[in-house]
Short mmCIF file of C-alpha atoms in Angstrom, two decimals:
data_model
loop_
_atom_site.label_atom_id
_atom_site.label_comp_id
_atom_site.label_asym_id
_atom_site.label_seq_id
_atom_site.Cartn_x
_atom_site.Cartn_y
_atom_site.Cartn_z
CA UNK A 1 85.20 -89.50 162.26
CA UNK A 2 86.87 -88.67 159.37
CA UNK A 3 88.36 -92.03 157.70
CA UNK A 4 90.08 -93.46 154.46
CA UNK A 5 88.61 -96.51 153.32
CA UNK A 6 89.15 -99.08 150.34
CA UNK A 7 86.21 -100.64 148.14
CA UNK A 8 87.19 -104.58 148.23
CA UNK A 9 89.29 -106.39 150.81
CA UNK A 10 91.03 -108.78 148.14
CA UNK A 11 90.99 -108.94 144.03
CA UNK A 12 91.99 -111.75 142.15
CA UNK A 13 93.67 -110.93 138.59
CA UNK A 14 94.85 -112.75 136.32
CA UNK A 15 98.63 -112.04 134.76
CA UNK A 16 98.71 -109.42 131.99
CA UNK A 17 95.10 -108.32 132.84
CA UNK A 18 94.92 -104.86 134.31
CA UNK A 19 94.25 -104.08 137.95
CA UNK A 20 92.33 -101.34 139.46
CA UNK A 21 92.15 -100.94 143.11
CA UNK A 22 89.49 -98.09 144.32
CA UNK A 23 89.80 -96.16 147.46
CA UNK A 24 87.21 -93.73 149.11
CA UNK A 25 88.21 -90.74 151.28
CA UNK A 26 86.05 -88.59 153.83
CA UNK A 27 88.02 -86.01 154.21
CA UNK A 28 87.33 -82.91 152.05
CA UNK A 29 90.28 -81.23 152.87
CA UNK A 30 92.86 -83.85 152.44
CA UNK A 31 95.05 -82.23 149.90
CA UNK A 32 98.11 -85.36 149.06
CA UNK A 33 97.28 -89.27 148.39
CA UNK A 34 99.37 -91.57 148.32
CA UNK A 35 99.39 -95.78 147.59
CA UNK A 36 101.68 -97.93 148.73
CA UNK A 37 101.93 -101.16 148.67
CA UNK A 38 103.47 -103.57 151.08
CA UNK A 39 104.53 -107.31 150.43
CA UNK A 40 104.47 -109.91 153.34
CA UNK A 41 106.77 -109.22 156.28
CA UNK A 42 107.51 -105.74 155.01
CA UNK A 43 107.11 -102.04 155.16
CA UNK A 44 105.02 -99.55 153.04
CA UNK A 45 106.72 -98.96 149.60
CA UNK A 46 105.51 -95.75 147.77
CA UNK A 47 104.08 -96.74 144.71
CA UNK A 48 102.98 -93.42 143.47
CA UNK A 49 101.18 -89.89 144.50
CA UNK A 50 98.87 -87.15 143.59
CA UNK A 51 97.96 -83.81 144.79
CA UNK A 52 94.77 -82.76 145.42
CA UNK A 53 94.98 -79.98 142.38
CA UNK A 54 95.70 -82.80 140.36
CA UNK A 55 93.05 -85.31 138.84
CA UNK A 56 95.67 -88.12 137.01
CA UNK A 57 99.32 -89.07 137.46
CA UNK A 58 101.08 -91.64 135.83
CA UNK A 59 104.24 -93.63 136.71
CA UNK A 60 105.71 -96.70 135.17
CA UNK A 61 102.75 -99.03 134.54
CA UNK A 62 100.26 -97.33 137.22
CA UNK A 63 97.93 -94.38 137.09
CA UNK A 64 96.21 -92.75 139.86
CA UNK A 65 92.87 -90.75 139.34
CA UNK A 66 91.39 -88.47 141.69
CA UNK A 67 88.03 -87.58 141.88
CA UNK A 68 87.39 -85.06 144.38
CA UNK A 69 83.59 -85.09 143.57
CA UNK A 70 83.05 -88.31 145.06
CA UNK A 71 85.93 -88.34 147.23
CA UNK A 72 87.22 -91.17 145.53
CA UNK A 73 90.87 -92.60 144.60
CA UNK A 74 91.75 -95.80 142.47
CA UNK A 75 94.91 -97.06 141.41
CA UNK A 76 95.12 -98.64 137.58
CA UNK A 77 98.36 -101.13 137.44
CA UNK A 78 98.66 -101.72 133.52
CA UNK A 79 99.60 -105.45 132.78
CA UNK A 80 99.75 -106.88 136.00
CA UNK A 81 102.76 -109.17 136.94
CA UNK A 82 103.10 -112.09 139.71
CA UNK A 83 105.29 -109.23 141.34
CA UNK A 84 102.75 -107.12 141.88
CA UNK A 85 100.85 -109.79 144.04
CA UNK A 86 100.70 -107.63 147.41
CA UNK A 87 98.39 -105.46 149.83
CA UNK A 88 97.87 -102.16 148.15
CA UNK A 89 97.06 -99.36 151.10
CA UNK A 90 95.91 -95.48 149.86
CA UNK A 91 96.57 -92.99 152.61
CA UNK A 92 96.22 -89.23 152.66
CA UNK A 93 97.09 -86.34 154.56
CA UNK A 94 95.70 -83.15 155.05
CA UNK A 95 97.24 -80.16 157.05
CA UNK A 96 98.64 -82.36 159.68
CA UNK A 97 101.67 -84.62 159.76
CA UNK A 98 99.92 -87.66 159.81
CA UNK A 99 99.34 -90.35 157.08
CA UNK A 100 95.68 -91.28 157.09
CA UNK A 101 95.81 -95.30 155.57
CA UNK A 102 93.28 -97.48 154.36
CA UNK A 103 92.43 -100.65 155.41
CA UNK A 104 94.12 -102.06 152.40
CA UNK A 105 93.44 -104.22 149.49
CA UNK A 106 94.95 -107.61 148.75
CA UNK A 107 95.72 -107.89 145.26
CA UNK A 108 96.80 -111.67 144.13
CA UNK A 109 98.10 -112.57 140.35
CA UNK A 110 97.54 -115.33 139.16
CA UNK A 111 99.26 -117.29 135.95
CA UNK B 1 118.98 -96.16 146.79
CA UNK B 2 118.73 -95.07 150.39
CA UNK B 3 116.52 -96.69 153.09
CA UNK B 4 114.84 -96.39 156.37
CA UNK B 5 116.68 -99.18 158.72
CA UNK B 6 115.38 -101.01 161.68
CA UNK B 7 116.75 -102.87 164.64
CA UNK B 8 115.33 -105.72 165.64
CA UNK B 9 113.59 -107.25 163.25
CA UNK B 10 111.75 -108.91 166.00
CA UNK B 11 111.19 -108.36 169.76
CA UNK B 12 109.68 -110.56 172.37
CA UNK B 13 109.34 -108.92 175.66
CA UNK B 14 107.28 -109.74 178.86
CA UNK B 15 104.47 -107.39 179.68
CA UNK B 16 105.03 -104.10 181.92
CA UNK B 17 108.42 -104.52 180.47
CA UNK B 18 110.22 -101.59 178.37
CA UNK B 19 110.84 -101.45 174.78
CA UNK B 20 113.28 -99.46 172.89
CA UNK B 21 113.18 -100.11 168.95
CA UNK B 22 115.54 -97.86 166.55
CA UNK B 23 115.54 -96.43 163.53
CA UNK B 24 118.04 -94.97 161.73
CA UNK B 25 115.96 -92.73 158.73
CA UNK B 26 117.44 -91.38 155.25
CA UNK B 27 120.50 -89.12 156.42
CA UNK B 28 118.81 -85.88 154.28
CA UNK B 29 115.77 -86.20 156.18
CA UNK B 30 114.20 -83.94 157.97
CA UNK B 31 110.88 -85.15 159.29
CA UNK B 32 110.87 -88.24 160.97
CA UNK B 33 107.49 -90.78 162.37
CA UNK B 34 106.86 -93.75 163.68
CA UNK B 35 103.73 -95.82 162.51
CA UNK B 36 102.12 -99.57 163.92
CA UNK B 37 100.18 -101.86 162.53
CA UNK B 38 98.67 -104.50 164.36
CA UNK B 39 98.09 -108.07 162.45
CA UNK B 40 95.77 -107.87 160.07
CA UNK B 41 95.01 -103.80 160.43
CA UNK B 42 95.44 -101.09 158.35
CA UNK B 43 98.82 -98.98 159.16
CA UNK B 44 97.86 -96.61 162.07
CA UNK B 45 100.07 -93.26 162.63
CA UNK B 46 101.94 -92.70 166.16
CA UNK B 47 103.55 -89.61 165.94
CA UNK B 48 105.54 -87.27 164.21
CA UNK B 49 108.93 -85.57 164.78
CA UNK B 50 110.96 -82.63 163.92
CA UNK B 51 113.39 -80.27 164.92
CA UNK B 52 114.39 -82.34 168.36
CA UNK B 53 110.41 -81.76 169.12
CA UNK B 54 107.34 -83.77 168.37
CA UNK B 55 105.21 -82.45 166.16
CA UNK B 56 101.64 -84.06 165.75
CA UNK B 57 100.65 -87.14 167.78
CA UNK B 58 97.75 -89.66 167.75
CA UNK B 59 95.68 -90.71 170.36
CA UNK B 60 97.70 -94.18 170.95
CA UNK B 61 100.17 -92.28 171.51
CA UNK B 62 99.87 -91.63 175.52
CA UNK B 63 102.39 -91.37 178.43
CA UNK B 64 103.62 -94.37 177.96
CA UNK B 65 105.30 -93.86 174.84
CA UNK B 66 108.60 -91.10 174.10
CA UNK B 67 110.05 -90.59 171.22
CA UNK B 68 114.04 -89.70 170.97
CA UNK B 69 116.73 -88.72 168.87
CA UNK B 70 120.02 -89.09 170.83
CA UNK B 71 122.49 -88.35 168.33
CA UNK B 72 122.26 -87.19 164.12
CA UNK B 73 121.39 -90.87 163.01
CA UNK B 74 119.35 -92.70 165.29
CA UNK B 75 115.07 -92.22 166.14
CA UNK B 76 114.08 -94.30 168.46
CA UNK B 77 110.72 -94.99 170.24
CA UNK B 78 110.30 -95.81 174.06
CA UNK B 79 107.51 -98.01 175.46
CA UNK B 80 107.82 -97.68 179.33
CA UNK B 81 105.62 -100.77 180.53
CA UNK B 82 104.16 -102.81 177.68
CA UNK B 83 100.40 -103.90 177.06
CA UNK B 84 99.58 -107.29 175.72
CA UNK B 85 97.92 -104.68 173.17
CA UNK B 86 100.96 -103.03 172.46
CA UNK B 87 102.24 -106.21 170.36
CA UNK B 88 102.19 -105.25 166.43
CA UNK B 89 104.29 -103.93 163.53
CA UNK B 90 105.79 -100.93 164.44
CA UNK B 91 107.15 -99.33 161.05
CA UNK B 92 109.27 -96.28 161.54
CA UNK B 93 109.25 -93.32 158.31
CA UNK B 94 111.28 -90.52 157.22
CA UNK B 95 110.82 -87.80 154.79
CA UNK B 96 112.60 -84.82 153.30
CA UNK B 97 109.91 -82.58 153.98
CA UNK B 98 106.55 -82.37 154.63
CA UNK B 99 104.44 -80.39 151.85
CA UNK B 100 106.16 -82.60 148.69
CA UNK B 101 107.71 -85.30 150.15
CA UNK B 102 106.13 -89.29 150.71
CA UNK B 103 107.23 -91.03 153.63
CA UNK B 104 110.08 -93.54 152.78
CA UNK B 105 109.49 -96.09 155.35
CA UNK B 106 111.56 -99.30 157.08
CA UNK B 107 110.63 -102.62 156.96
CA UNK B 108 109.88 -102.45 160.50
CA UNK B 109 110.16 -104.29 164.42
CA UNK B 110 107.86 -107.31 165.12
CA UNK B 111 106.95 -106.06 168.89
CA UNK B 112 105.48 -109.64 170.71
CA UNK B 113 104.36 -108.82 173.98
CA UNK B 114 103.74 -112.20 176.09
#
């Protein structure tokens, strides 16, 4: 079936390196992505989002690039702190209600 | 900034038992879900409510579970008799709508089924 899923189950980085966490959709017509990420013992926080008519967004310190080619999602976190040590989770949604996540990625910072 | 409460934090219930755990989403909100994620897992969608009705539904979602909202604050989900499988993170979301909104969700109900 159709399924979100994320390159590498855990990346190591070390603190003010950058940080880019890929993600790889199946569904063509998935038209909103979203990463969140979610810290031990606690629920999904939005992170940032794109559209599908959309191929870059860019928040505070992150970036998110679609590539609708490939199917293909990655998150860039610029300068990477010790409080951005958590599991980082792309989902998507297409004409339904329902988020679509990914099996997540655990990102760890080290000093 | 507003947020998605839960109550409990944690549950520990015998199996076949029933469950209620509440949610009280972001007062503006319109659309209103309830996710799980069992240890370890990926974050899995339930179902999906609006306007008093529910709206889209997964597969887990079978007769054993209901959805409510009995009043203008509270969402709550129902689990009549409870599996030993039914024991995860159950996260409920709200958002202002559904086309250009992200899910804001709660930090969620530890479900422990024994």
């Amino acid at each position: 079936g159709e399924s979100v899923g994320l390159h590498l189950p855990t990346l190591s980085v070390q603190e003010g390196d950058n940080s880019i966490i890929n993600c790889a959709y199946s569904n063509s017509a998935s038209d909103y992505f979203i990463w969140y990420k979610q810290e031990s013992g606690k629920g999904p926080q939005f992170i940032i989002d794109i559209r599908s008519n959309m191929d870059k967004r860019q928040g505070q310190r992150v970036t998110v690039l679609l590539n609708k080619t490939v199917k293909h999602l990655s998150l860039q976190i610029a300068a990477t702190q010790p409080g951005d040590s958590a599991v980082y989770f792309c989902a998507e949604r297409n004409s339904g209600y329902a988020l679509n996540f990914g099996k997540g990625t655990s990102l760890l910072v080290t000093p | 900034e507003p947020e998605v409460t839960q109550t409990p934090s944690h549950q520990v219930t015998q199996m076949g038992q029933e469950v209620i755990l509440r949610c009280v989403p972001i007062s503006n909100h319109l659309y209103f879900y309830w996710y799980r994620q069992i240890l370890g897992q990926k974050v899995e969608f339930l179902v999906s409510f609006y306007n008093n009705e529910i709206s889209e539904k997964s597969e887990i979602f079978d007769d054993q579970f209901s959805v409510e909202r009995p009043d203008g604050s509270n969402f709550t989900l129902k689990i009549r008799s409870t599996k030993l499988e039914d024991s995860a993170m159950y996260f409920c979301a709200s958002s202002e709508n559904r086309d250009t909104g992200y899910e804001y969700f709660g930090p969620g109900t530890r479900l422990t089924v024994l």
